[in-house]
Amino acid sequence: MREMTLRQVEVIRAVMMAGTIQGAAKLLNVSAPGISRLVKYTESSLGIRLFERKGGLFVPSSEAEAIFEMIHQVYRQMENLNGAVGALRKGEDVRLSFASAPSIAQFIAARAIRGVRQRFPDLFIDLNILKIEETTDYLLLDRGEFVIMSSAVDNPALSCEPLARGRLVAIVPDGHRLAGKRTISVHDLAAEDFVGVHPDDPYGAALAQPFRDAGVTPRYTMRGRFAQTVVSLVRHGLGVAVIDEFSVAEVYLPGVTRRPLTESAGVTAWVLTRKGRQLSSFAEFAIDRFRRELAQAVARDDWNNAPNS
């Protein structure tokens, strides 16, 4: 005796529900002869009469009642399984936790998350904003699956993968005397009140690098801890700054004029994960969306226009 297959269960149940071979064929959208052959084959291989033929109808036989009850249960479980799979495809009852540096979270993260929600509309997303020194604990304590940072972290328990290399740009208040230049040099900025991030900070060190390379010391009048703070201070006319292009990757940025930095310099966006941890398909998709959004930001040639698609 052979074991029943799920296809046999499906066909036997359809005959039970329809009462006829033709009706079962219509339910399953297949040919009637195929249904008839499978029913006969199943009865023969099991050595059990499943149906009695009465007045042109297929009626479950009395000796097979226990089998039909199990068939109902199997079918209900299959429906539950298919429902669970469908819910998982949409992200229902699932949480995706990850973190980002403030500079990338400002605009890039929102666009990446929009793409994730379009693919998984019911997925709950827990986005944390971290300083670089908080990254290791966040990942090693399993608070989230990955972190997007503008600096790598040197830790043997973590994996760091570069996602994109973004340029440094000069930002000045709208109407500033430097706003009319096509490009702005660190030598131009050195004569202005300068807003920066402390150079001892890895992110601040990257922003200060073109000044060091040129042998120029900016005239710091104030410092901010995060990119958003620096941009806000510039917007309010409190100075000029150098910032990574991901932090100002918005089509409209009222109050701030962005210009390419004459000197070549940049910041790399990294994705950090815990070594040995298998990422969920949701996390892998989200990382891919970040990679795509970062690439579009880098591809932009004119900050007055939207990124290239």
PDB file of C-alpha atoms in Angstrom:
ATOM      1  CA  MET A   1       0.000   0.000   0.000  1.00  0.00           C
ATOM      2  CA  ARG A   2       1.293   3.412  -0.941  1.00  0.00           C
ATOM      3  CA  GLU A   3       1.002   6.585   1.104  1.00  0.00           C
ATOM      4  CA  MET A   4      -1.413   9.277  -0.050  1.00  0.00           C
ATOM      5  CA  THR A   5       0.008  12.406  -1.631  1.00  0.00           C
ATOM      6  CA  LEU A   6      -1.242  15.943  -1.096  1.00  0.00           C
ATOM      7  CA  ARG A   7      -2.543  15.898  -4.666  1.00  0.00           C
ATOM      8  CA  GLN A   8      -4.630  12.813  -3.893  1.00  0.00           C
ATOM      9  CA  VAL A   9      -5.958  14.510  -0.748  1.00  0.00           C
ATOM     10  CA  GLU A  10      -6.931  17.552  -2.810  1.00  0.00           C
ATOM     11  CA  VAL A  11      -8.717  15.463  -5.459  1.00  0.00           C
ATOM     12  CA  ILE A  12     -10.563  13.207  -2.970  1.00  0.00           C
ATOM     13  CA  ARG A  13     -11.777  16.245  -1.051  1.00  0.00           C
ATOM     14  CA  ALA A  14     -12.953  17.914  -4.260  1.00  0.00           C
ATOM     15  CA  VAL A  15     -15.006  14.824  -5.148  1.00  0.00           C
ATOM     16  CA  MET A  16     -16.424  14.834  -1.622  1.00  0.00           C
ATOM     17  CA  MET A  17     -17.404  18.495  -1.922  1.00  0.00           C
ATOM     18  CA  ALA A  18     -18.824  18.313  -5.463  1.00  0.00           C
ATOM     19  CA  GLY A  19     -20.368  14.850  -5.382  1.00  0.00           C
ATOM     20  CA  THR A  20     -19.412  14.218  -9.009  1.00  0.00           C
ATOM     21  CA  ILE A  21     -16.302  13.787 -11.077  1.00  0.00           C
ATOM     22  CA  GLN A  22     -17.347  16.646 -13.349  1.00  0.00           C
ATOM     23  CA  GLY A  23     -17.951  18.928 -10.375  1.00  0.00           C
ATOM     24  CA  ALA A  24     -14.576  18.069  -8.833  1.00  0.00           C
ATOM     25  CA  ALA A  25     -12.870  18.732 -12.161  1.00  0.00           C
ATOM     26  CA  LYS A  26     -14.500  22.143 -12.326  1.00  0.00           C
ATOM     27  CA  LEU A  27     -13.414  22.976  -8.753  1.00  0.00           C
ATOM     28  CA  LEU A  28      -9.810  22.078  -9.546  1.00  0.00           C
ATOM     29  CA  ASN A  29      -9.888  23.428 -13.101  1.00  0.00           C
ATOM     30  CA  VAL A  30      -8.646  20.130 -14.576  1.00  0.00           C
ATOM     31  CA  SER A  31     -10.063  17.437 -16.888  1.00  0.00           C
ATOM     32  CA  ALA A  32     -12.706  15.010 -15.612  1.00  0.00           C
ATOM     33  CA  PRO A  33     -10.946  11.871 -16.917  1.00  0.00           C
ATOM     34  CA  GLY A  34      -7.845  12.776 -14.926  1.00  0.00           C
ATOM     35  CA  ILE A  35      -9.917  13.076 -11.744  1.00  0.00           C
ATOM     36  CA  SER A  36     -11.622   9.743 -12.422  1.00  0.00           C
ATOM     37  CA  ARG A  37      -8.321   7.952 -13.006  1.00  0.00           C
ATOM     38  CA  LEU A  38      -6.746   9.372  -9.841  1.00  0.00           C
ATOM     39  CA  VAL A  39      -9.737   8.338  -7.701  1.00  0.00           C
ATOM     40  CA  LYS A  40      -9.608   4.788  -9.058  1.00  0.00           C
ATOM     41  CA  TYR A  41      -5.841   4.644  -8.617  1.00  0.00           C
ATOM     42  CA  THR A  42      -6.074   5.897  -5.021  1.00  0.00           C
ATOM     43  CA  GLU A  43      -8.736   3.322  -4.088  1.00  0.00           C
ATOM     44  CA  SER A  44      -6.712   0.559  -5.712  1.00  0.00           C
ATOM     45  CA  SER A  45      -3.400   1.507  -4.116  1.00  0.00           C
ATOM     46  CA  LEU A  46      -4.955   1.916  -0.660  1.00  0.00           C
ATOM     47  CA  GLY A  47      -7.088  -1.204  -0.965  1.00  0.00           C
ATOM     48  CA  ILE A  48     -10.066   0.793   0.353  1.00  0.00           C
ATOM     49  CA  ARG A  49     -13.316   1.806  -1.288  1.00  0.00           C
ATOM     50  CA  LEU A  50     -13.568   5.544  -0.704  1.00  0.00           C
ATOM     51  CA  PHE A  51     -16.833   6.241  -2.539  1.00  0.00           C
ATOM     52  CA  GLU A  52     -20.113   4.555  -3.279  1.00  0.00           C
ATOM     53  CA  ARG A  53     -21.900   5.429  -6.504  1.00  0.00           C
ATOM     54  CA  LYS A  54     -25.546   6.269  -5.858  1.00  0.00           C
ATOM     55  CA  GLY A  55     -27.778   7.880  -8.471  1.00  0.00           C
ATOM     56  CA  GLY A  56     -24.833   9.323 -10.346  1.00  0.00           C
ATOM     57  CA  LEU A  57     -23.290  10.797  -7.201  1.00  0.00           C
ATOM     58  CA  PHE A  58     -20.107   9.856  -5.400  1.00  0.00           C
ATOM     59  CA  VAL A  59     -20.994   9.339  -1.737  1.00  0.00           C
ATOM     60  CA  PRO A  60     -18.310   8.701   0.895  1.00  0.00           C
ATOM     61  CA  SER A  61     -18.333   5.055   1.938  1.00  0.00           C
ATOM     62  CA  SER A  62     -19.071   4.207   5.547  1.00  0.00           C
ATOM     63  CA  GLU A  63     -15.764   2.381   6.056  1.00  0.00           C
ATOM     64  CA  ALA A  64     -13.804   5.454   4.915  1.00  0.00           C
ATOM     65  CA  GLU A  65     -15.395   7.992   7.291  1.00  0.00           C
ATOM     66  CA  ALA A  66     -12.274   8.216   9.478  1.00  0.00           C
ATOM     67  CA  ILE A  67     -10.125   8.869   6.397  1.00  0.00           C
ATOM     68  CA  PHE A  68     -12.412  11.659   5.205  1.00  0.00           C
ATOM     69  CA  GLU A  69     -12.272  13.331   8.590  1.00  0.00           C
ATOM     70  CA  MET A  70      -8.474  13.282   8.420  1.00  0.00           C
ATOM     71  CA  ILE A  71      -8.615  14.636   4.863  1.00  0.00           C
ATOM     72  CA  HIS A  72     -10.666  17.593   6.143  1.00  0.00           C
ATOM     73  CA  GLN A  73      -8.096  18.207   8.857  1.00  0.00           C
ATOM     74  CA  VAL A  74      -5.173  18.012   6.424  1.00  0.00           C
ATOM     75  CA  TYR A  75      -6.900  20.440   4.072  1.00  0.00           C
ATOM     76  CA  ARG A  76      -7.591  22.907   6.891  1.00  0.00           C
ATOM     77  CA  GLN A  77      -3.958  22.707   7.932  1.00  0.00           C
ATOM     78  CA  MET A  78      -2.895  23.381   4.339  1.00  0.00           C
ATOM     79  CA  GLU A  79      -5.166  26.414   4.263  1.00  0.00           C
ATOM     80  CA  ASN A  80      -3.601  27.607   7.528  1.00  0.00           C
ATOM     81  CA  LEU A  81      -0.130  27.019   6.104  1.00  0.00           C
ATOM     82  CA  ASN A  82      -0.916  28.924   2.917  1.00  0.00           C
ATOM     83  CA  GLY A  83      -2.394  31.743   4.987  1.00  0.00           C
ATOM     84  CA  ALA A  84       0.739  31.908   7.124  1.00  0.00           C
ATOM     85  CA  VAL A  85       2.938  31.971   4.019  1.00  0.00           C
ATOM     86  CA  GLY A  86       0.829  34.760   2.529  1.00  0.00           C
ATOM     87  CA  ALA A  87       1.081  36.769   5.747  1.00  0.00           C
ATOM     88  CA  LEU A  88       4.844  36.261   5.832  1.00  0.00           C
ATOM     89  CA  ARG A  89       5.158  37.506   2.263  1.00  0.00           C
ATOM     90  CA  LYS A  90       3.533  40.765   3.341  1.00  0.00           C
ATOM     91  CA  GLY A  91       5.525  40.929   6.575  1.00  0.00           C
ATOM     92  CA  GLU A  92       2.473  40.486   8.790  1.00  0.00           C
ATOM     93  CA  ASP A  93       3.264  39.949  12.488  1.00  0.00           C
ATOM     94  CA  VAL A  94       6.995  40.331  11.737  1.00  0.00           C
ATOM     95  CA  ARG A  95       9.391  42.987  13.051  1.00  0.00           C
ATOM     96  CA  LEU A  96      12.462  44.312  11.245  1.00  0.00           C
ATOM     97  CA  SER A  97      14.847  46.136  13.566  1.00  0.00           C
ATOM     98  CA  PHE A  98      17.870  48.032  12.290  1.00  0.00           C
ATOM     99  CA  ALA A  99      19.737  51.265  12.934  1.00  0.00           C
ATOM    100  CA  SER A 100      21.333  54.095  11.019  1.00  0.00           C
ATOM    101  CA  ALA A 101      23.746  56.936  11.524  1.00  0.00           C
ATOM    102  CA  PRO A 102      21.922  60.285  11.794  1.00  0.00           C
ATOM    103  CA  SER A 103      23.496  61.551   8.567  1.00  0.00           C
ATOM    104  CA  ILE A 104      22.006  58.691   6.542  1.00  0.00           C
ATOM    105  CA  ALA A 105      18.761  58.466   8.483  1.00  0.00           C
ATOM    106  CA  GLN A 106      17.750  62.022   7.582  1.00  0.00           C
ATOM    107  CA  PHE A 107      16.755  61.362   3.956  1.00  0.00           C
ATOM    108  CA  ILE A 108      18.211  58.106   2.641  1.00  0.00           C
ATOM    109  CA  ALA A 109      16.638  55.879   5.307  1.00  0.00           C
ATOM    110  CA  ALA A 110      13.146  57.226   4.673  1.00  0.00           C
ATOM    111  CA  ARG A 111      13.428  56.441   0.967  1.00  0.00           C
ATOM    112  CA  ALA A 112      14.800  52.958   1.625  1.00  0.00           C
ATOM    113  CA  ILE A 113      12.018  52.231   4.114  1.00  0.00           C
ATOM    114  CA  ARG A 114       9.427  53.401   1.607  1.00  0.00           C
ATOM    115  CA  GLY A 115      10.664  50.717  -0.780  1.00  0.00           C
ATOM    116  CA  VAL A 116      10.586  48.099   1.972  1.00  0.00           C
ATOM    117  CA  ARG A 117       6.994  48.963   2.900  1.00  0.00           C
ATOM    118  CA  GLN A 118       5.907  48.767  -0.730  1.00  0.00           C
ATOM    119  CA  ARG A 119       7.236  45.198  -0.842  1.00  0.00           C
ATOM    120  CA  PHE A 120       6.115  44.195   2.672  1.00  0.00           C
ATOM    121  CA  PRO A 121       3.115  46.422   3.507  1.00  0.00           C
ATOM    122  CA  ASP A 122       2.398  44.819   6.896  1.00  0.00           C
ATOM    123  CA  LEU A 123       5.983  44.668   8.139  1.00  0.00           C
ATOM    124  CA  PHE A 124       6.634  46.503  11.418  1.00  0.00           C
ATOM    125  CA  ILE A 125       9.860  48.492  11.156  1.00  0.00           C
ATOM    126  CA  ASP A 126      11.870  49.569  14.189  1.00  0.00           C
ATOM    127  CA  LEU A 127      14.440  52.178  13.105  1.00  0.00           C
ATOM    128  CA  ASN A 128      16.993  53.312  15.674  1.00  0.00           C
ATOM    129  CA  ILE A 129      19.374  56.263  15.335  1.00  0.00           C
ATOM    130  CA  LEU A 130      22.821  55.471  16.723  1.00  0.00           C
ATOM    131  CA  LYS A 131      26.151  57.107  17.363  1.00  0.00           C
ATOM    132  CA  ILE A 132      29.069  55.066  16.078  1.00  0.00           C
ATOM    133  CA  GLU A 133      30.158  54.070  19.576  1.00  0.00           C
ATOM    134  CA  GLU A 134      26.737  52.495  20.170  1.00  0.00           C
ATOM    135  CA  THR A 135      26.920  50.241  17.113  1.00  0.00           C
ATOM    136  CA  THR A 136      28.812  47.311  18.635  1.00  0.00           C
ATOM    137  CA  ASP A 137      26.465  46.810  21.588  1.00  0.00           C
ATOM    138  CA  TYR A 138      23.420  47.206  19.340  1.00  0.00           C
ATOM    139  CA  LEU A 139      24.525  44.358  17.076  1.00  0.00           C
ATOM    140  CA  LEU A 140      26.172  42.037  19.588  1.00  0.00           C
ATOM    141  CA  LEU A 141      23.189  42.244  21.950  1.00  0.00           C
ATOM    142  CA  ASP A 142      20.851  41.386  19.034  1.00  0.00           C
ATOM    143  CA  ARG A 143      18.861  44.578  19.268  1.00  0.00           C
ATOM    144  CA  GLY A 144      18.750  44.749  15.489  1.00  0.00           C
ATOM    145  CA  GLU A 145      19.935  42.946  12.387  1.00  0.00           C
ATOM    146  CA  PHE A 146      22.119  45.579  10.767  1.00  0.00           C
ATOM    147  CA  VAL A 147      23.398  49.139  11.081  1.00  0.00           C
ATOM    148  CA  ILE A 148      24.084  51.664   8.322  1.00  0.00           C
ATOM    149  CA  MET A 149      27.015  53.892   9.304  1.00  0.00           C
ATOM    150  CA  SER A 150      29.182  56.544   7.670  1.00  0.00           C
ATOM    151  CA  SER A 151      32.284  55.013   9.277  1.00  0.00           C
ATOM    152  CA  ALA A 152      33.519  51.439   9.592  1.00  0.00           C
ATOM    153  CA  VAL A 153      33.843  49.777  12.997  1.00  0.00           C
ATOM    154  CA  ASP A 154      36.967  47.745  13.751  1.00  0.00           C
ATOM    155  CA  ASN A 155      35.650  44.774  15.716  1.00  0.00           C
ATOM    156  CA  PRO A 156      36.413  41.096  14.937  1.00  0.00           C
ATOM    157  CA  ALA A 157      32.829  40.125  15.813  1.00  0.00           C
ATOM    158  CA  LEU A 158      31.351  42.478  13.220  1.00  0.00           C
ATOM    159  CA  SER A 159      31.284  42.431   9.447  1.00  0.00           C
ATOM    160  CA  CYS A 160      31.593  45.746   7.565  1.00  0.00           C
ATOM    161  CA  GLU A 161      30.591  45.985   3.920  1.00  0.00           C
ATOM    162  CA  PRO A 162      30.872  49.226   1.908  1.00  0.00           C
ATOM    163  CA  LEU A 163      27.627  50.302   0.246  1.00  0.00           C
ATOM    164  CA  ALA A 164      28.522  53.560  -1.510  1.00  0.00           C
ATOM    165  CA  ARG A 165      31.110  56.326  -1.560  1.00  0.00           C
ATOM    166  CA  GLY A 166      29.550  59.762  -1.236  1.00  0.00           C
ATOM    167  CA  ARG A 167      31.169  63.102  -1.961  1.00  0.00           C
ATOM    168  CA  LEU A 168      31.714  65.919   0.509  1.00  0.00           C
ATOM    169  CA  VAL A 169      29.920  69.125  -0.388  1.00  0.00           C
ATOM    170  CA  ALA A 170      30.019  72.697   0.826  1.00  0.00           C
ATOM    171  CA  ILE A 171      26.829  74.162   2.288  1.00  0.00           C
ATOM    172  CA  VAL A 172      26.194  77.860   2.840  1.00  0.00           C
ATOM    173  CA  PRO A 173      23.079  79.865   3.723  1.00  0.00           C
ATOM    174  CA  ASP A 174      20.921  80.926   0.789  1.00  0.00           C
ATOM    175  CA  GLY A 175      22.087  84.353  -0.408  1.00  0.00           C
ATOM    176  CA  HIS A 176      25.581  83.913   1.003  1.00  0.00           C
ATOM    177  CA  ARG A 177      28.398  85.475  -1.038  1.00  0.00           C
ATOM    178  CA  LEU A 178      29.755  81.985  -1.847  1.00  0.00           C
ATOM    179  CA  ALA A 179      26.393  80.717  -3.082  1.00  0.00           C
ATOM    180  CA  GLY A 180      27.054  82.144  -6.548  1.00  0.00           C
ATOM    181  CA  LYS A 181      30.167  80.008  -7.111  1.00  0.00           C
ATOM    182  CA  ARG A 182      29.920  76.782  -9.145  1.00  0.00           C
ATOM    183  CA  THR A 183      32.302  75.033  -6.746  1.00  0.00           C
ATOM    184  CA  ILE A 184      33.570  76.080  -3.340  1.00  0.00           C
ATOM    185  CA  SER A 185      37.089  75.419  -2.075  1.00  0.00           C
ATOM    186  CA  VAL A 186      38.233  74.811   1.484  1.00  0.00           C
ATOM    187  CA  HIS A 187      40.279  78.002   1.032  1.00  0.00           C
ATOM    188  CA  ASP A 188      37.008  79.912   0.468  1.00  0.00           C
ATOM    189  CA  LEU A 189      35.459  78.332   3.551  1.00  0.00           C
ATOM    190  CA  ALA A 190      38.480  79.034   5.768  1.00  0.00           C
ATOM    191  CA  ALA A 191      37.663  82.737   5.705  1.00  0.00           C
ATOM    192  CA  GLU A 192      34.100  82.179   6.981  1.00  0.00           C
ATOM    193  CA  ASP A 193      32.517  81.347  10.305  1.00  0.00           C
ATOM    194  CA  PHE A 194      32.660  77.553  10.187  1.00  0.00           C
ATOM    195  CA  VAL A 195      30.263  74.999  11.661  1.00  0.00           C
ATOM    196  CA  GLY A 196      31.714  71.524  12.076  1.00  0.00           C
ATOM    197  CA  VAL A 197      31.793  68.211  13.907  1.00  0.00           C
ATOM    198  CA  HIS A 198      34.633  67.559  16.327  1.00  0.00           C
ATOM    199  CA  PRO A 199      37.588  66.119  14.362  1.00  0.00           C
ATOM    200  CA  ASP A 200      38.167  63.477  17.063  1.00  0.00           C
ATOM    201  CA  ASP A 201      34.869  61.925  16.001  1.00  0.00           C
ATOM    202  CA  PRO A 202      35.320  59.501  13.026  1.00  0.00           C
ATOM    203  CA  TYR A 203      32.633  61.323  11.057  1.00  0.00           C
ATOM    204  CA  GLY A 204      34.078  64.715  12.014  1.00  0.00           C
ATOM    205  CA  ALA A 205      37.537  63.528  10.999  1.00  0.00           C
ATOM    206  CA  ALA A 206      36.251  62.622   7.523  1.00  0.00           C
ATOM    207  CA  LEU A 207      34.681  66.063   7.140  1.00  0.00           C
ATOM    208  CA  ALA A 208      37.913  67.769   8.233  1.00  0.00           C
ATOM    209  CA  GLN A 209      40.157  65.689   5.939  1.00  0.00           C
ATOM    210  CA  PRO A 210      40.123  68.037   2.907  1.00  0.00           C
ATOM    211  CA  PHE A 211      41.217  70.915   5.154  1.00  0.00           C
ATOM    212  CA  ARG A 212      44.101  68.863   6.533  1.00  0.00           C
ATOM    213  CA  ASP A 213      45.122  67.775   3.048  1.00  0.00           C
ATOM    214  CA  ALA A 214      45.172  71.424   1.898  1.00  0.00           C
ATOM    215  CA  GLY A 215      47.010  72.638   4.995  1.00  0.00           C
ATOM    216  CA  VAL A 216      44.081  74.901   5.876  1.00  0.00           C
ATOM    217  CA  THR A 217      42.580  75.411   9.323  1.00  0.00           C
ATOM    218  CA  PRO A 218      38.886  76.334   9.336  1.00  0.00           C
ATOM    219  CA  ARG A 219      37.728  79.045  11.731  1.00  0.00           C
ATOM    220  CA  TYR A 220      35.367  77.032  13.918  1.00  0.00           C
ATOM    221  CA  THR A 221      32.761  79.203  15.589  1.00  0.00           C
ATOM    222  CA  MET A 222      30.535  76.310  16.709  1.00  0.00           C
ATOM    223  CA  ARG A 223      30.294  72.557  16.503  1.00  0.00           C
ATOM    224  CA  GLY A 224      27.440  70.106  16.313  1.00  0.00           C
ATOM    225  CA  ARG A 225      27.407  66.393  17.133  1.00  0.00           C
ATOM    226  CA  PHE A 226      25.292  65.293  14.167  1.00  0.00           C
ATOM    227  CA  ALA A 227      24.887  66.240  10.524  1.00  0.00           C
ATOM    228  CA  GLN A 228      21.306  67.445  11.015  1.00  0.00           C
ATOM    229  CA  THR A 229      22.513  69.918  13.631  1.00  0.00           C
ATOM    230  CA  VAL A 230      25.195  71.262  11.302  1.00  0.00           C
ATOM    231  CA  VAL A 231      22.715  71.686   8.445  1.00  0.00           C
ATOM    232  CA  SER A 232      20.230  73.438  10.723  1.00  0.00           C
ATOM    233  CA  LEU A 233      22.851  75.882  11.977  1.00  0.00           C
ATOM    234  CA  VAL A 234      23.861  76.738   8.417  1.00  0.00           C
ATOM    235  CA  ARG A 235      20.219  77.151   7.383  1.00  0.00           C
ATOM    236  CA  HIS A 236      19.802  79.749  10.125  1.00  0.00           C
ATOM    237  CA  GLY A 237      22.747  81.772   8.860  1.00  0.00           C
ATOM    238  CA  LEU A 238      25.145  80.844  11.646  1.00  0.00           C
ATOM    239  CA  GLY A 239      28.021  79.791   9.408  1.00  0.00           C
ATOM    240  CA  VAL A 240      29.129  77.584   6.534  1.00  0.00           C
ATOM    241  CA  ALA A 241      30.078  73.901   6.590  1.00  0.00           C
ATOM    242  CA  VAL A 242      31.312  70.841   4.763  1.00  0.00           C
ATOM    243  CA  ILE A 243      28.976  67.850   4.903  1.00  0.00           C
ATOM    244  CA  ASP A 244      28.544  64.496   3.170  1.00  0.00           C
ATOM    245  CA  GLU A 245      26.096  64.489   0.288  1.00  0.00           C
ATOM    246  CA  PHE A 246      23.901  61.813   1.910  1.00  0.00           C
ATOM    247  CA  SER A 247      23.018  64.279   4.680  1.00  0.00           C
ATOM    248  CA  VAL A 248      21.622  66.768   2.175  1.00  0.00           C
ATOM    249  CA  ALA A 249      20.245  64.282  -0.377  1.00  0.00           C
ATOM    250  CA  GLU A 250      16.891  66.004  -0.709  1.00  0.00           C
ATOM    251  CA  VAL A 251      15.486  67.693  -3.792  1.00  0.00           C
ATOM    252  CA  TYR A 252      14.356  70.759  -1.862  1.00  0.00           C
ATOM    253  CA  LEU A 253      16.413  72.047   1.043  1.00  0.00           C
ATOM    254  CA  PRO A 254      15.135  75.572   1.806  1.00  0.00           C
ATOM    255  CA  GLY A 255      17.641  77.951   3.364  1.00  0.00           C
ATOM    256  CA  VAL A 256      20.703  75.959   2.301  1.00  0.00           C
ATOM    257  CA  THR A 257      22.733  76.195  -0.894  1.00  0.00           C
ATOM    258  CA  ARG A 258      24.783  73.121  -1.810  1.00  0.00           C
ATOM    259  CA  ARG A 259      27.858  73.341  -3.985  1.00  0.00           C
ATOM    260  CA  PRO A 260      30.471  70.732  -4.980  1.00  0.00           C
ATOM    261  CA  LEU A 261      33.654  70.940  -2.996  1.00  0.00           C
ATOM    262  CA  THR A 262      36.564  71.839  -5.250  1.00  0.00           C
ATOM    263  CA  GLU A 263      38.845  69.413  -3.418  1.00  0.00           C
ATOM    264  CA  SER A 264      38.077  65.716  -3.894  1.00  0.00           C
ATOM    265  CA  ALA A 265      36.942  64.100  -0.657  1.00  0.00           C
ATOM    266  CA  GLY A 266      34.211  61.757   0.465  1.00  0.00           C
ATOM    267  CA  VAL A 267      32.570  59.519   3.043  1.00  0.00           C
ATOM    268  CA  THR A 268      31.778  55.817   2.668  1.00  0.00           C
ATOM    269  CA  ALA A 269      28.453  54.392   3.816  1.00  0.00           C
ATOM    270  CA  TRP A 270      28.831  50.965   5.414  1.00  0.00           C
ATOM    271  CA  VAL A 271      26.455  48.204   6.442  1.00  0.00           C
ATOM    272  CA  LEU A 272      27.502  46.477   9.644  1.00  0.00           C
ATOM    273  CA  THR A 273      26.225  43.092  10.794  1.00  0.00           C
ATOM    274  CA  ARG A 274      27.162  40.568  13.456  1.00  0.00           C
ATOM    275  CA  LYS A 275      29.364  37.829  12.045  1.00  0.00           C
ATOM    276  CA  GLY A 276      27.665  34.446  11.985  1.00  0.00           C
ATOM    277  CA  ARG A 277      24.136  35.832  12.120  1.00  0.00           C
ATOM    278  CA  GLN A 278      21.838  34.806   9.298  1.00  0.00           C
ATOM    279  CA  LEU A 279      19.927  37.872   8.164  1.00  0.00           C
ATOM    280  CA  SER A 280      16.208  37.650   7.521  1.00  0.00           C
ATOM    281  CA  SER A 281      14.953  38.089   3.971  1.00  0.00           C
ATOM    282  CA  PHE A 282      13.430  41.383   5.145  1.00  0.00           C
ATOM    283  CA  ALA A 283      16.845  42.643   6.308  1.00  0.00           C
ATOM    284  CA  GLU A 284      18.505  41.563   3.059  1.00  0.00           C
ATOM    285  CA  PHE A 285      15.843  43.371   1.047  1.00  0.00           C
ATOM    286  CA  ALA A 286      16.200  46.503   3.203  1.00  0.00           C
ATOM    287  CA  ILE A 287      19.987  46.552   2.749  1.00  0.00           C
ATOM    288  CA  ASP A 288      19.501  46.278  -1.001  1.00  0.00           C
ATOM    289  CA  ARG A 289      17.115  49.257  -0.869  1.00  0.00           C
ATOM    290  CA  PHE A 290      19.720  51.277   1.047  1.00  0.00           C
ATOM    291  CA  ARG A 291      22.327  50.360  -1.560  1.00  0.00           C
ATOM    292  CA  ARG A 292      19.994  51.527  -4.336  1.00  0.00           C
ATOM    293  CA  GLU A 293      19.058  54.813  -2.651  1.00  0.00           C
ATOM    294  CA  LEU A 294      22.684  55.617  -1.830  1.00  0.00           C
ATOM    295  CA  ALA A 295      23.680  54.928  -5.430  1.00  0.00           C
ATOM    296  CA  GLN A 296      20.967  57.280  -6.681  1.00  0.00           C
ATOM    297  CA  ALA A 297      22.177  60.008  -4.340  1.00  0.00           C
ATOM    298  CA  VAL A 298      25.737  59.619  -5.602  1.00  0.00           C
ATOM    299  CA  ALA A 299      24.535  59.696  -9.225  1.00  0.00           C
ATOM    300  CA  ARG A 300      22.992  63.143  -8.778  1.00  0.00           C
ATOM    301  CA  ASP A 301      24.868  65.840 -10.681  1.00  0.00           C
ATOM    302  CA  ASP A 302      22.617  68.794  -9.860  1.00  0.00           C
ATOM    303  CA  TRP A 303      21.160  69.252  -6.377  1.00  0.00           C
ATOM    304  CA  ASN A 304      18.350  71.322  -7.840  1.00  0.00           C
ATOM    305  CA  ASN A 305      17.014  68.219  -9.605  1.00  0.00           C
ATOM    306  CA  ALA A 306      15.852  64.827  -8.415  1.00  0.00           C
ATOM    307  CA  PRO A 307      18.331  61.911  -8.437  1.00  0.00           C
ATOM    308  CA  ASN A 308      18.615  59.891 -11.613  1.00  0.00           C
ATOM    309  CA  SER A 309      16.277  56.894 -11.626  1.00  0.00           C
TER     310      SER A 309
END
